[in-house]
Short mmCIF file of C-alpha atoms (C1' of nucleotides) in Angstrom, two decimals:
data_model
loop_
_atom_site.label_atom_id
_atom_site.label_comp_id
_atom_site.label_asym_id
_atom_site.label_seq_id
_atom_site.Cartn_x
_atom_site.Cartn_y
_atom_site.Cartn_z
CA MET A 1450 25.14 59.67 -103.60
CA SER A 1451 26.82 62.61 -102.69
CA THR A 1452 28.50 62.86 -99.59
CA ALA A 1453 29.00 66.57 -98.48
CA GLU A 1454 32.64 66.39 -98.22
CA GLU A 1455 33.18 65.38 -101.54
CA THR A 1456 32.97 68.84 -104.26
CA ASP A 1457 35.30 69.27 -107.28
CA GLY A 1458 36.65 65.96 -106.78
CA GLU A 1459 38.67 66.70 -103.57
CA ILE A 1460 38.02 67.20 -99.93
CA ALA A 1461 36.32 70.25 -99.09
CA PRO A 1462 38.31 72.75 -97.31
CA TRP A 1463 35.00 73.72 -95.47
CA SER A 1464 36.38 72.28 -92.03
CA GLU A 1465 35.79 75.58 -90.45
CA VAL A 1466 32.68 75.99 -91.09
CA THR A 1467 30.43 74.70 -88.27
CA PRO A 1468 28.17 73.08 -87.51
CA GLU A 1469 27.62 70.42 -89.75
CA ALA A 1470 24.29 71.34 -91.18
CA ALA A 1471 25.41 74.97 -91.65
CA ARG A 1472 28.34 73.42 -93.59
CA ARG A 1473 26.57 71.55 -95.88
CA LEU A 1474 24.19 74.33 -96.83
CA LEU A 1475 27.31 76.63 -97.64
CA VAL A 1476 28.66 73.71 -100.03
CA ALA A 1477 25.37 73.91 -101.67
CA ALA A 1478 25.28 76.97 -101.84
CA VAL A 1479 28.61 77.18 -103.46
CA GLU A 1480 27.63 74.79 -106.22
CA ALA A 1481 24.19 76.83 -107.07
CA PHE A 1482 25.87 80.40 -107.21
CA ALA A 1483 28.73 79.00 -109.64
CA GLU A 1484 26.31 77.00 -111.66
CA ARG A 1485 23.45 79.67 -111.84
CA GLY A 1486 25.09 82.60 -110.35
CA TYR A 1487 23.86 84.41 -107.33
CA HIS A 1488 20.84 86.13 -108.27
CA ALA A 1489 19.58 83.26 -110.16
CA THR A 1490 20.19 80.74 -107.20
CA THR A 1491 16.94 80.70 -104.91
CA THR A 1492 17.19 80.07 -100.95
CA ARG A 1493 15.11 77.02 -101.56
CA ASP A 1494 17.26 75.53 -104.23
CA ILE A 1495 20.35 75.86 -101.72
CA ALA A 1496 18.41 74.15 -98.61
CA GLY A 1497 17.06 71.07 -101.21
CA ARG A 1498 20.66 70.78 -101.97
CA ALA A 1499 21.67 70.28 -98.70
CA GLY A 1500 18.10 68.07 -97.92
CA MET A 1501 16.68 70.70 -95.80
CA SER A 1502 13.34 72.64 -95.85
CA PRO A 1503 13.93 76.46 -97.11
CA ALA A 1504 13.26 77.72 -93.21
CA ALA A 1505 16.58 75.96 -92.28
CA LEU A 1506 18.73 78.04 -94.04
CA TYR A 1507 17.61 81.09 -92.00
CA ILE A 1508 18.40 79.11 -88.55
CA HIS A 1509 22.26 79.06 -89.68
CA TYR A 1510 22.51 82.52 -91.52
CA LYS A 1511 20.71 85.67 -91.29
CA THR A 1512 20.00 86.16 -95.00
CA LYS A 1513 20.96 84.82 -98.33
CA GLU A 1514 23.84 87.46 -98.68
CA GLU A 1515 25.67 86.11 -95.61
CA LEU A 1516 26.04 82.93 -97.17
CA LEU A 1517 27.69 84.24 -100.28
CA HIS A 1518 29.71 86.57 -98.25
CA ARG A 1519 31.01 83.62 -95.81
CA ILE A 1520 32.00 81.81 -98.91
CA SER A 1521 33.74 84.80 -100.16
CA ARG A 1522 35.59 85.74 -97.37
CA ILE A 1523 37.19 81.95 -96.78
CA GLY A 1524 37.58 81.71 -100.39
CA HIS A 1525 39.82 85.34 -100.50
CA ASP A 1526 41.51 84.01 -97.42
CA ARG A 1527 42.31 80.75 -98.60
CA ALA A 1528 43.89 82.06 -102.08
CA LEU A 1529 45.93 84.94 -100.31
CA ARG A 1530 47.31 82.33 -98.27
CA LEU A 1531 48.53 80.29 -100.65
CA LEU A 1532 50.10 83.22 -102.29
CA GLU A 1533 51.93 84.29 -99.14
CA THR A 1534 53.04 81.00 -98.36
CA ALA A 1535 55.11 81.01 -101.77
CA ALA A 1536 56.17 84.76 -101.16
CA ASP A 1537 58.06 84.03 -98.32
CA SER A 1538 59.25 80.67 -99.29
CA GLY A 1539 63.08 81.35 -100.11
CA GLY A 1540 64.73 80.87 -103.30
CA THR A 1541 65.11 83.90 -106.20
CA ALA A 1542 62.17 86.24 -107.57
CA SER A 1543 61.86 83.87 -110.31
CA ASP A 1544 61.40 80.25 -107.93
CA ARG A 1545 58.75 82.48 -106.01
CA LEU A 1546 56.88 84.00 -108.79
CA ALA A 1547 56.41 80.62 -110.27
CA ASP A 1548 55.42 78.95 -107.12
CA ALA A 1549 52.74 81.64 -106.45
CA VAL A 1550 51.29 81.50 -110.03
CA ARG A 1551 51.71 77.76 -109.95
CA SER A 1552 49.36 77.30 -106.78
CA PHE A 1553 47.13 80.40 -107.03
CA VAL A 1554 46.40 78.88 -110.71
CA ARG A 1555 45.97 75.31 -109.18
CA TRP A 1556 43.49 76.53 -106.63
CA HIS A 1557 41.27 78.23 -109.28
CA ALA A 1558 41.21 75.37 -111.17
CA GLU A 1559 40.84 72.43 -109.09
CA ARG A 1560 38.00 74.74 -106.90
CA HIS A 1561 36.73 76.03 -109.63
CA THR A 1562 33.32 76.07 -108.47
CA THR A 1563 34.20 78.03 -105.39
CA ALA A 1564 36.40 80.02 -107.11
CA ARG A 1565 33.74 81.30 -109.50
CA VAL A 1566 31.65 82.38 -106.70
CA VAL A 1567 34.61 83.88 -104.94
CA GLN A 1568 35.91 85.90 -107.79
CA TYR A 1569 32.53 86.72 -110.25
CA GLU A 1570 30.04 87.58 -107.58
CA LEU A 1571 31.45 90.67 -105.88
CA GLU A 1572 28.93 92.80 -106.63
CA ALA A 1573 26.39 90.61 -104.97
CA LEU A 1574 27.60 91.75 -101.66
CA SER A 1575 26.53 94.63 -99.30
CA GLU A 1576 28.63 97.77 -99.36
CA GLU A 1577 30.26 96.59 -96.10
CA HIS A 1578 30.87 93.40 -97.13
CA ARG A 1579 31.99 94.20 -100.42
CA ASP A 1580 34.65 96.44 -98.84
CA GLU A 1581 36.01 94.12 -96.62
CA ILE A 1582 36.95 91.53 -99.75
CA VAL A 1583 38.13 94.53 -102.06
CA ALA A 1584 40.58 94.86 -99.21
CA LEU A 1585 41.73 91.36 -99.36
CA ARG A 1586 42.19 92.01 -102.51
CA ARG A 1587 44.28 94.51 -102.91
CA LYS A 1588 46.56 92.45 -100.85
CA THR A 1589 46.71 89.90 -102.93
CA ASP A 1590 47.66 92.46 -105.24
CA ALA A 1591 50.40 93.82 -103.10
CA VAL A 1592 51.59 90.49 -102.83
CA VAL A 1593 52.21 89.69 -106.51
CA ARG A 1594 53.66 93.05 -106.97
CA ARG A 1595 56.25 92.88 -104.53
CA ILE A 1596 57.40 89.90 -105.78
CA ILE A 1597 57.64 91.13 -109.47
CA GLY A 1598 59.31 94.40 -108.18
CA GLU A 1599 61.96 92.63 -106.09
CA GLY A 1600 62.41 90.44 -109.45
CA VAL A 1601 63.15 93.67 -111.18
CA SER A 1602 65.38 95.24 -108.36
CA ALA A 1603 67.64 92.01 -108.48
CA GLY A 1604 67.82 92.34 -112.24
CA GLU A 1605 66.35 88.91 -112.47
CA PHE A 1606 63.25 90.42 -114.40
CA ASP A 1607 62.53 92.87 -117.18
CA VAL A 1608 59.20 94.80 -116.68
CA PRO A 1609 58.53 98.43 -118.00
CA ASP A 1610 55.23 98.85 -115.84
CA VAL A 1611 54.96 96.73 -112.40
CA PRO A 1612 51.84 97.83 -111.67
CA GLY A 1613 50.12 96.93 -115.08
CA THR A 1614 52.18 93.76 -115.29
CA THR A 1615 50.94 92.84 -111.76
CA LEU A 1616 47.22 93.34 -112.78
CA ALA A 1617 47.83 91.35 -115.81
CA VAL A 1618 49.51 88.53 -114.06
CA LEU A 1619 46.24 88.26 -111.67
CA SER A 1620 43.82 88.74 -114.31
CA LEU A 1621 45.35 85.93 -115.72
CA CYS A 1622 45.01 83.28 -113.00
CA ILE A 1623 41.91 84.57 -111.83
CA ASP A 1624 40.19 84.10 -115.23
CA VAL A 1625 40.99 80.40 -114.92
CA ALA A 1626 37.88 79.69 -112.92
CA ARG A 1627 36.14 81.45 -115.60
CA TRP A 1628 36.81 78.67 -118.39
CA PHE A 1629 38.49 75.97 -116.98
CA ASN A 1630 36.42 72.55 -116.97
CA ALA A 1631 37.18 69.32 -115.05
CA GLN A 1632 35.76 67.53 -117.97
CA GLY A 1633 38.61 69.02 -120.32
CA SER A 1634 41.68 67.58 -121.07
CA ARG A 1635 44.03 69.87 -119.26
CA THR A 1636 44.69 69.24 -114.83
CA PRO A 1637 44.94 71.92 -112.56
CA GLU A 1638 48.26 70.81 -112.04
CA GLU A 1639 49.29 71.11 -115.89
CA VAL A 1640 47.42 74.26 -116.42
CA GLY A 1641 49.73 76.15 -113.43
CA THR A 1642 52.62 74.80 -114.64
CA LEU A 1643 51.84 76.24 -118.06
CA TYR A 1644 51.07 79.38 -116.43
CA ALA A 1645 53.77 79.64 -114.41
CA ASP A 1646 55.87 79.87 -117.46
CA LEU A 1647 53.66 81.94 -119.24
CA VAL A 1648 54.18 84.49 -116.42
CA LEU A 1649 57.89 84.07 -116.25
CA ARG A 1650 57.94 85.09 -119.93
CA MET A 1651 56.05 87.95 -119.73
CA VAL A 1652 58.30 89.40 -116.74
CA GLY A 1653 61.17 88.72 -119.09
CA ALA A 1654 63.03 86.21 -116.42
CA GLN A 1655 66.31 85.08 -117.16
CA LYS A 1656 66.56 81.53 -118.49
CA MET B 1287 21.15 114.34 -119.52
CA SER B 1288 22.18 111.36 -121.33
CA THR B 1289 21.37 111.06 -125.07
CA ALA B 1290 20.98 107.68 -126.65
CA GLU B 1291 24.24 107.58 -128.59
CA GLU B 1292 26.57 108.12 -125.98
CA THR B 1293 27.50 105.29 -123.69
CA ASP B 1294 30.90 104.35 -122.60
CA GLY B 1295 32.47 108.05 -123.85
CA GLU B 1296 31.59 107.11 -127.17
CA ILE B 1297 29.43 106.57 -130.37
CA ALA B 1298 27.51 103.39 -129.39
CA PRO B 1299 27.75 101.27 -132.72
CA TRP B 1300 24.29 100.01 -132.34
CA SER B 1301 23.15 101.56 -135.67
CA GLU B 1302 22.20 98.14 -136.76
CA VAL B 1303 19.42 98.21 -134.33
CA THR B 1304 16.07 99.86 -135.77
CA PRO B 1305 13.98 101.13 -134.90
CA GLU B 1306 15.25 103.90 -132.45
CA ALA B 1307 12.77 102.44 -129.70
CA ALA B 1308 14.31 99.38 -130.19
CA ARG B 1309 18.10 100.86 -129.75
CA ARG B 1310 17.14 102.69 -126.99
CA LEU B 1311 15.86 99.53 -124.88
CA LEU B 1312 18.86 97.12 -125.65
CA VAL B 1313 21.26 100.13 -124.76
CA ALA B 1314 19.23 100.61 -121.81
CA ALA B 1315 19.71 96.95 -121.38
CA VAL B 1316 23.22 96.78 -121.42
CA GLU B 1317 24.21 99.58 -119.03
CA ALA B 1318 21.69 97.55 -116.68
CA PHE B 1319 23.37 94.33 -117.25
CA ALA B 1320 26.53 95.58 -116.73
CA GLU B 1321 25.46 97.12 -113.44
CA ARG B 1322 23.60 94.77 -111.93
CA GLY B 1323 24.13 91.56 -113.84
CA TYR B 1324 21.52 89.67 -116.05
CA HIS B 1325 19.13 88.08 -113.57
CA ALA B 1326 19.25 90.78 -111.15
CA THR B 1327 17.85 93.55 -113.74
CA THR B 1328 14.20 93.93 -114.15
CA THR B 1329 12.47 94.53 -117.09
CA ARG B 1330 10.89 97.50 -115.48
CA ASP B 1331 14.55 98.93 -114.86
CA ILE B 1332 15.20 98.53 -118.82
CA ALA B 1333 12.23 100.23 -119.80
CA GLY B 1334 12.57 102.60 -117.17
CA ARG B 1335 16.11 103.76 -118.57
CA ALA B 1336 14.41 104.10 -122.20
CA GLY B 1337 12.03 105.90 -120.74
CA MET B 1338 9.15 103.98 -121.58
CA SER B 1339 6.33 101.53 -119.78
CA PRO B 1340 7.56 98.19 -118.93
CA ALA B 1341 5.01 97.00 -121.32
CA ALA B 1342 6.76 98.46 -124.44
CA LEU B 1343 9.61 96.37 -124.22
CA TYR B 1344 7.80 93.66 -125.55
CA ILE B 1345 6.57 95.10 -128.50
CA HIS B 1346 10.39 94.85 -129.62
CA TYR B 1347 11.39 92.00 -127.96
CA LYS B 1348 9.60 88.69 -126.93
CA THR B 1349 11.51 88.10 -123.70
CA LYS B 1350 14.44 89.70 -121.80
CA GLU B 1351 16.42 86.61 -122.75
CA GLU B 1352 16.07 88.02 -126.53
CA LEU B 1353 17.73 91.19 -125.49
CA LEU B 1354 20.47 89.88 -123.83
CA HIS B 1355 20.95 87.65 -126.99
CA ARG B 1356 20.85 90.34 -129.50
CA ILE B 1357 23.41 92.31 -127.29
CA SER B 1358 25.56 89.07 -127.20
CA ARG B 1359 25.34 88.13 -130.77
CA ILE B 1360 25.81 91.94 -132.19
CA GLY B 1361 29.16 91.69 -129.58
CA HIS B 1362 30.61 88.71 -130.48
CA ASP B 1363 30.32 89.82 -134.20
CA ARG B 1364 32.18 92.93 -133.49
CA ALA B 1365 34.84 91.46 -131.52
CA LEU B 1366 35.23 88.44 -134.17
CA ARG B 1367 35.53 91.01 -136.81
CA LEU B 1368 38.12 92.75 -135.13
CA LEU B 1369 40.27 89.95 -134.81
CA GLU B 1370 39.93 89.10 -138.43
CA THR B 1371 40.61 92.09 -139.41
CA ALA B 1372 44.10 91.98 -137.82
CA ALA B 1373 44.89 88.63 -138.61
CA ASP B 1374 44.25 89.13 -142.31
CA SER B 1375 46.05 92.57 -142.59
CA GLY B 1376 50.02 91.69 -143.90
CA GLY B 1377 52.88 91.75 -141.91
CA THR B 1378 54.77 89.29 -139.82
CA ALA B 1379 52.71 86.99 -137.73
CA SER B 1380 54.52 89.59 -134.24
CA ASP B 1381 52.40 92.13 -136.35
CA ARG B 1382 49.28 90.47 -136.99
CA LEU B 1383 49.45 89.16 -133.11
CA ALA B 1384 50.14 92.43 -131.81
CA ASP B 1385 47.62 94.30 -133.76
CA ALA B 1386 44.88 91.79 -132.82
CA VAL B 1387 45.67 91.81 -128.94
CA ARG B 1388 45.60 95.73 -129.32
CA SER B 1389 42.58 96.52 -130.98
CA PHE B 1390 40.90 93.21 -129.10
CA VAL B 1391 41.90 94.86 -125.87
CA ARG B 1392 40.89 98.35 -126.75
CA TRP B 1393 37.60 96.92 -127.63
CA HIS B 1394 36.92 95.40 -124.25
CA ALA B 1395 38.65 98.33 -122.27
CA GLU B 1396 36.67 101.14 -124.22
CA ARG B 1397 33.31 99.03 -124.44
CA HIS B 1398 33.46 97.48 -121.04
CA THR B 1399 29.98 97.84 -120.39
CA THR B 1400 28.82 96.03 -122.96
CA ALA B 1401 31.80 93.19 -123.38
CA ARG B 1402 31.51 92.16 -119.52
CA VAL B 1403 27.75 91.55 -120.90
CA VAL B 1404 28.81 89.87 -123.45
CA GLN B 1405 31.51 87.82 -122.09
CA TYR B 1406 30.04 87.32 -118.83
CA GLU B 1407 26.27 86.52 -119.10
CA LEU B 1408 26.94 83.31 -121.33
CA GLU B 1409 25.17 81.19 -118.70
CA ALA B 1410 22.00 83.55 -118.74
CA LEU B 1411 21.13 82.54 -122.59
CA SER B 1412 18.84 79.87 -123.57
CA GLU B 1413 20.17 76.67 -124.87
CA GLU B 1414 19.99 77.27 -128.75
CA HIS B 1415 21.25 80.99 -128.43
CA ARG B 1416 24.39 79.77 -126.39
CA ASP B 1417 25.43 76.89 -128.83
CA GLU B 1418 24.92 80.05 -131.35
CA ILE B 1419 27.32 82.30 -129.16
CA VAL B 1420 29.54 79.45 -128.50
CA ALA B 1421 30.49 78.68 -132.14
CA LEU B 1422 31.18 82.13 -132.59
CA ARG B 1423 33.70 81.91 -129.91
CA ARG B 1424 35.15 79.12 -131.20
CA LYS B 1425 35.48 81.31 -134.17
CA THR B 1426 37.54 83.41 -132.25
CA ASP B 1427 39.58 80.90 -131.05
CA ALA B 1428 40.66 79.79 -134.04
CA VAL B 1429 41.48 83.26 -135.26
CA VAL B 1430 44.29 83.89 -132.78
CA ARG B 1431 45.59 80.15 -132.83
CA ARG B 1432 45.91 80.40 -136.60
CA ILE B 1433 48.54 83.48 -135.90
CA ILE B 1434 50.23 81.86 -133.21
CA GLY B 1435 50.76 78.81 -135.57
CA GLU B 1436 51.73 80.58 -138.31
CA GLY B 1437 54.27 82.76 -136.05
CA VAL B 1438 55.77 79.27 -134.80
CA SER B 1439 55.66 77.91 -138.61
CA ALA B 1440 57.83 80.83 -139.36
CA GLY B 1441 60.30 80.81 -136.78
CA GLU B 1442 58.98 84.03 -135.04
CA PHE B 1443 57.65 82.41 -131.47
CA ASP B 1444 58.55 79.67 -129.30
CA VAL B 1445 55.62 78.31 -127.79
CA PRO B 1446 55.59 74.80 -126.49
CA ASP B 1447 51.85 74.70 -126.26
CA VAL B 1448 49.69 76.60 -128.73
CA PRO B 1449 46.11 75.57 -128.09
CA GLY B 1450 47.19 76.75 -124.39
CA THR B 1451 48.77 79.66 -124.86
CA THR B 1452 45.97 80.74 -127.26
CA LEU B 1453 43.56 79.79 -124.58
CA ALA B 1454 45.78 82.22 -122.13
CA VAL B 1455 46.21 85.13 -124.37
CA LEU B 1456 42.38 85.06 -125.18
CA SER B 1457 41.67 84.84 -121.24
CA LEU B 1458 43.84 87.68 -120.72
CA CYS B 1459 42.22 90.00 -123.24
CA ILE B 1460 38.49 88.98 -122.30
CA ASP B 1461 39.33 89.44 -118.47
CA VAL B 1462 39.74 93.40 -119.33
CA ALA B 1463 36.30 93.91 -119.61
CA ARG B 1464 35.93 92.55 -115.43
CA TRP B 1465 38.72 95.00 -114.46
CA PHE B 1466 39.11 98.07 -116.57
CA ASN B 1467 37.31 100.99 -114.92
CA ALA B 1468 36.89 104.09 -117.08
CA GLN B 1469 37.91 106.18 -114.17
CA GLY B 1470 41.03 104.65 -113.60
CA SER B 1471 44.24 105.92 -114.44
CA ARG B 1472 44.73 103.94 -117.60
CA THR B 1473 43.23 104.55 -121.10
CA PRO B 1474 42.20 101.98 -123.25
CA GLU B 1475 44.77 102.34 -125.76
CA GLU B 1476 47.13 102.29 -123.10
CA VAL B 1477 46.29 99.11 -122.35
CA GLY B 1478 46.35 97.57 -125.14
CA THR B 1479 49.59 98.20 -126.10
CA LEU B 1480 51.15 96.88 -122.80
CA TYR B 1481 48.91 93.80 -123.35
CA ALA B 1482 49.92 93.44 -127.26
CA ASP B 1483 53.75 93.56 -125.54
CA LEU B 1484 53.11 91.30 -122.36
CA VAL B 1485 51.62 88.79 -125.32
CA LEU B 1486 54.64 88.95 -127.54
CA ARG B 1487 56.65 88.33 -124.36
CA MET B 1488 54.35 85.02 -123.83
CA VAL B 1489 54.98 83.86 -127.26
CA GLY B 1490 58.31 84.56 -127.48
CA ALA B 1491 58.64 86.72 -130.22
CA GLN B 1492 62.07 87.93 -131.43
CA LYS B 1493 62.83 91.32 -130.77
"C1'" DC C 91 -10.70 113.03 -144.37
"C1'" DG C 92 -10.61 108.22 -143.00
"C1'" DC C 93 -8.68 103.75 -142.74
"C1'" DG C 94 -5.08 100.64 -140.64
"C1'" DA C 95 -0.46 99.70 -139.31
"C1'" DA C 96 2.52 100.38 -136.05
"C1'" DC C 97 3.66 101.85 -131.06
"C1'" DC C 98 2.81 102.71 -126.71
"C1'" DT C 99 0.52 102.58 -121.88
"C1'" DG C 100 -2.20 101.61 -117.57
"C1'" DA C 101 -3.75 98.06 -115.07
"C1'" DG C 102 -2.82 93.73 -113.52
"C1'" DC C 103 -2.21 88.17 -113.36
"C1'" DA C 104 -0.11 84.35 -112.25
"C1'" DA C 105 4.42 82.62 -110.23
"C1'" DG C 106 7.91 82.76 -107.05
"C1'" DC C 107 10.64 85.12 -104.38
"C1'" DG C 108 13.20 86.28 -99.78
"C1'" DC C 109 12.02 85.80 -95.10
"C1'" DT C 110 9.20 84.55 -90.79
"C1'" DT C 111 6.28 82.07 -87.47
"C1'" DA C 112 4.56 78.64 -84.94
"C1'" DG C 113 5.07 74.96 -83.40
"C1'" DA C 114 6.89 69.61 -83.81
"C1'" DG C 115 11.02 66.33 -82.28
"C1'" DC C 116 14.93 65.47 -79.67
"C1'" DG C 117 18.97 64.86 -77.01
"C1'" DT C 118 20.66 66.53 -72.48
"C1'" DG C 119 21.19 68.08 -67.41
"C1'" DT C 120 19.24 68.08 -63.45
"C1'" DA D 46 10.35 63.06 -65.15
"C1'" DC D 47 10.75 67.12 -66.87
"C1'" DA D 48 11.78 71.28 -68.50
"C1'" DC D 49 15.23 73.34 -71.43
"C1'" DG D 50 17.89 74.71 -75.94
"C1'" DC D 51 18.62 73.49 -80.22
"C1'" DT D 52 17.31 71.85 -84.91
"C1'" DC D 53 14.15 71.61 -88.10
"C1'" DT D 54 9.74 72.01 -90.87
"C1'" DA D 55 5.14 73.53 -92.74
"C1'" DA D 56 2.67 76.93 -93.82
"C1'" DG D 57 2.16 80.97 -95.68
"C1'" DC D 58 3.10 86.68 -95.62
"C1'" DG D 59 3.90 90.55 -98.60
"C1'" DC D 60 6.49 91.81 -102.45
"C1'" DT D 61 8.39 91.35 -106.95
"C1'" DT D 62 8.62 89.22 -111.06
"C1'" DG D 63 8.55 88.55 -116.55
"C1'" DC D 64 4.70 89.01 -118.97
"C1'" DT D 65 -0.27 90.07 -121.24
"C1'" DC D 66 -3.90 92.55 -122.83
"C1'" DA D 67 -7.47 95.99 -123.86
"C1'" DG D 68 -7.48 100.36 -125.03
"C1'" DG D 69 -5.79 105.16 -126.61
"C1'" DT D 70 -2.61 107.75 -129.89
"C1'" DT D 71 -0.05 108.72 -134.09
"C1'" DC D 72 1.47 108.33 -138.22
"C1'" DG D 73 1.56 107.48 -143.59
"C1'" DC D 74 -0.95 106.86 -147.27
"C1'" DG D 75 -5.43 106.68 -150.27
#
DNA sequence: CGCGAACCTGAGCAAGCGCTTAGAGCGTGT
DNA sequence: ACACGCTCTAAGCGCTTGCTCAGGTTCGCG
């Protein structure tokens, strides 16, 4: 019926999570958190989806919150790496910004289940864990701001308010996780391309 | 210490909610839902904030979910009216789109507490209630799409993908509720102005 | 004054929550 | 052969949850 590897219609990149039972629990938690939200999800539901008893969860994770933290941590790491790869590739600022937006958006669409948890359940984290995640988000922000700043310096972009525009660009991309529907008519690829174009317009990139 | 009327630093527009005790409960619920989320909020917390016993809540509302529905309904009505007012005012499509975005964004920033509940707690609603709210959202979408469509017809805008761009514009505005911070450096007015400019760029409006 | 309606509280119920514990099953090293 | 460590379960503990209900207070109105 459902293999542990198949979620969101693609191979789930949870290979770093071992052993296999811990990964199954984590994937189940992602699905449950995305569907109902962290607080509305019970540990019994998570364990059930993973085909285990409720107690099995606590062999691999100390608390329900630790599960959320692990998910959030891995997701943020992945998203940040996507952006950094695009930012460090060669090409003009326009190329790099378009690349960054395209891959960032594609990730949020393809893996919207994960992204929803990663982006919208921050407040359910403990204080220390939230601080750690917020630091990752600031890095994300810095990467995009740098690209836009370089585009302005190079005369490629026309942006009166760099921090504000950075915020808007990231906000636009992140919100894809909220509305994207796999049953909808747009593929992640299409949304990525559309958004890259829109963002280039926002920064007044030369054609 | 805290009057019932003062929330978000402005006069709360909950005047349609009577009697006063029901309004106090509703305002308390908005605050609590915005802070912790619907599922993490207890009826005891809501009643406590309103200075009442837990049982008092059930004199004015049948369930906790009814409270959420009332909040969501009123909020969506208000947001939709803001957009319609801007859409029906005279002027070019650019003027109307800028107006719509500015007031819509300003509302999401000024009343981000309410907006957060309105925009991010849809899934906690019962099926019928959610259907009702989704219908309002479709209306919202239609208003913005109409403005953009008219701008394209008039030759004011250059938009290859009208539905996609509409989605992106609304998504951008709505997400303000998530990140806006009253303690931050930007006023709702400033964010509205910035966003109106960004959106005009997105639709390729003539300068 | 007295009556009824509207409003609110204290106490608490049934259900469900996160999490714990005792112990069973089983593959592995010696 | 056997003890060990790892994984998992059945049962359930203590607590909190949404919600109820019997009863008290307050008020407008005759």
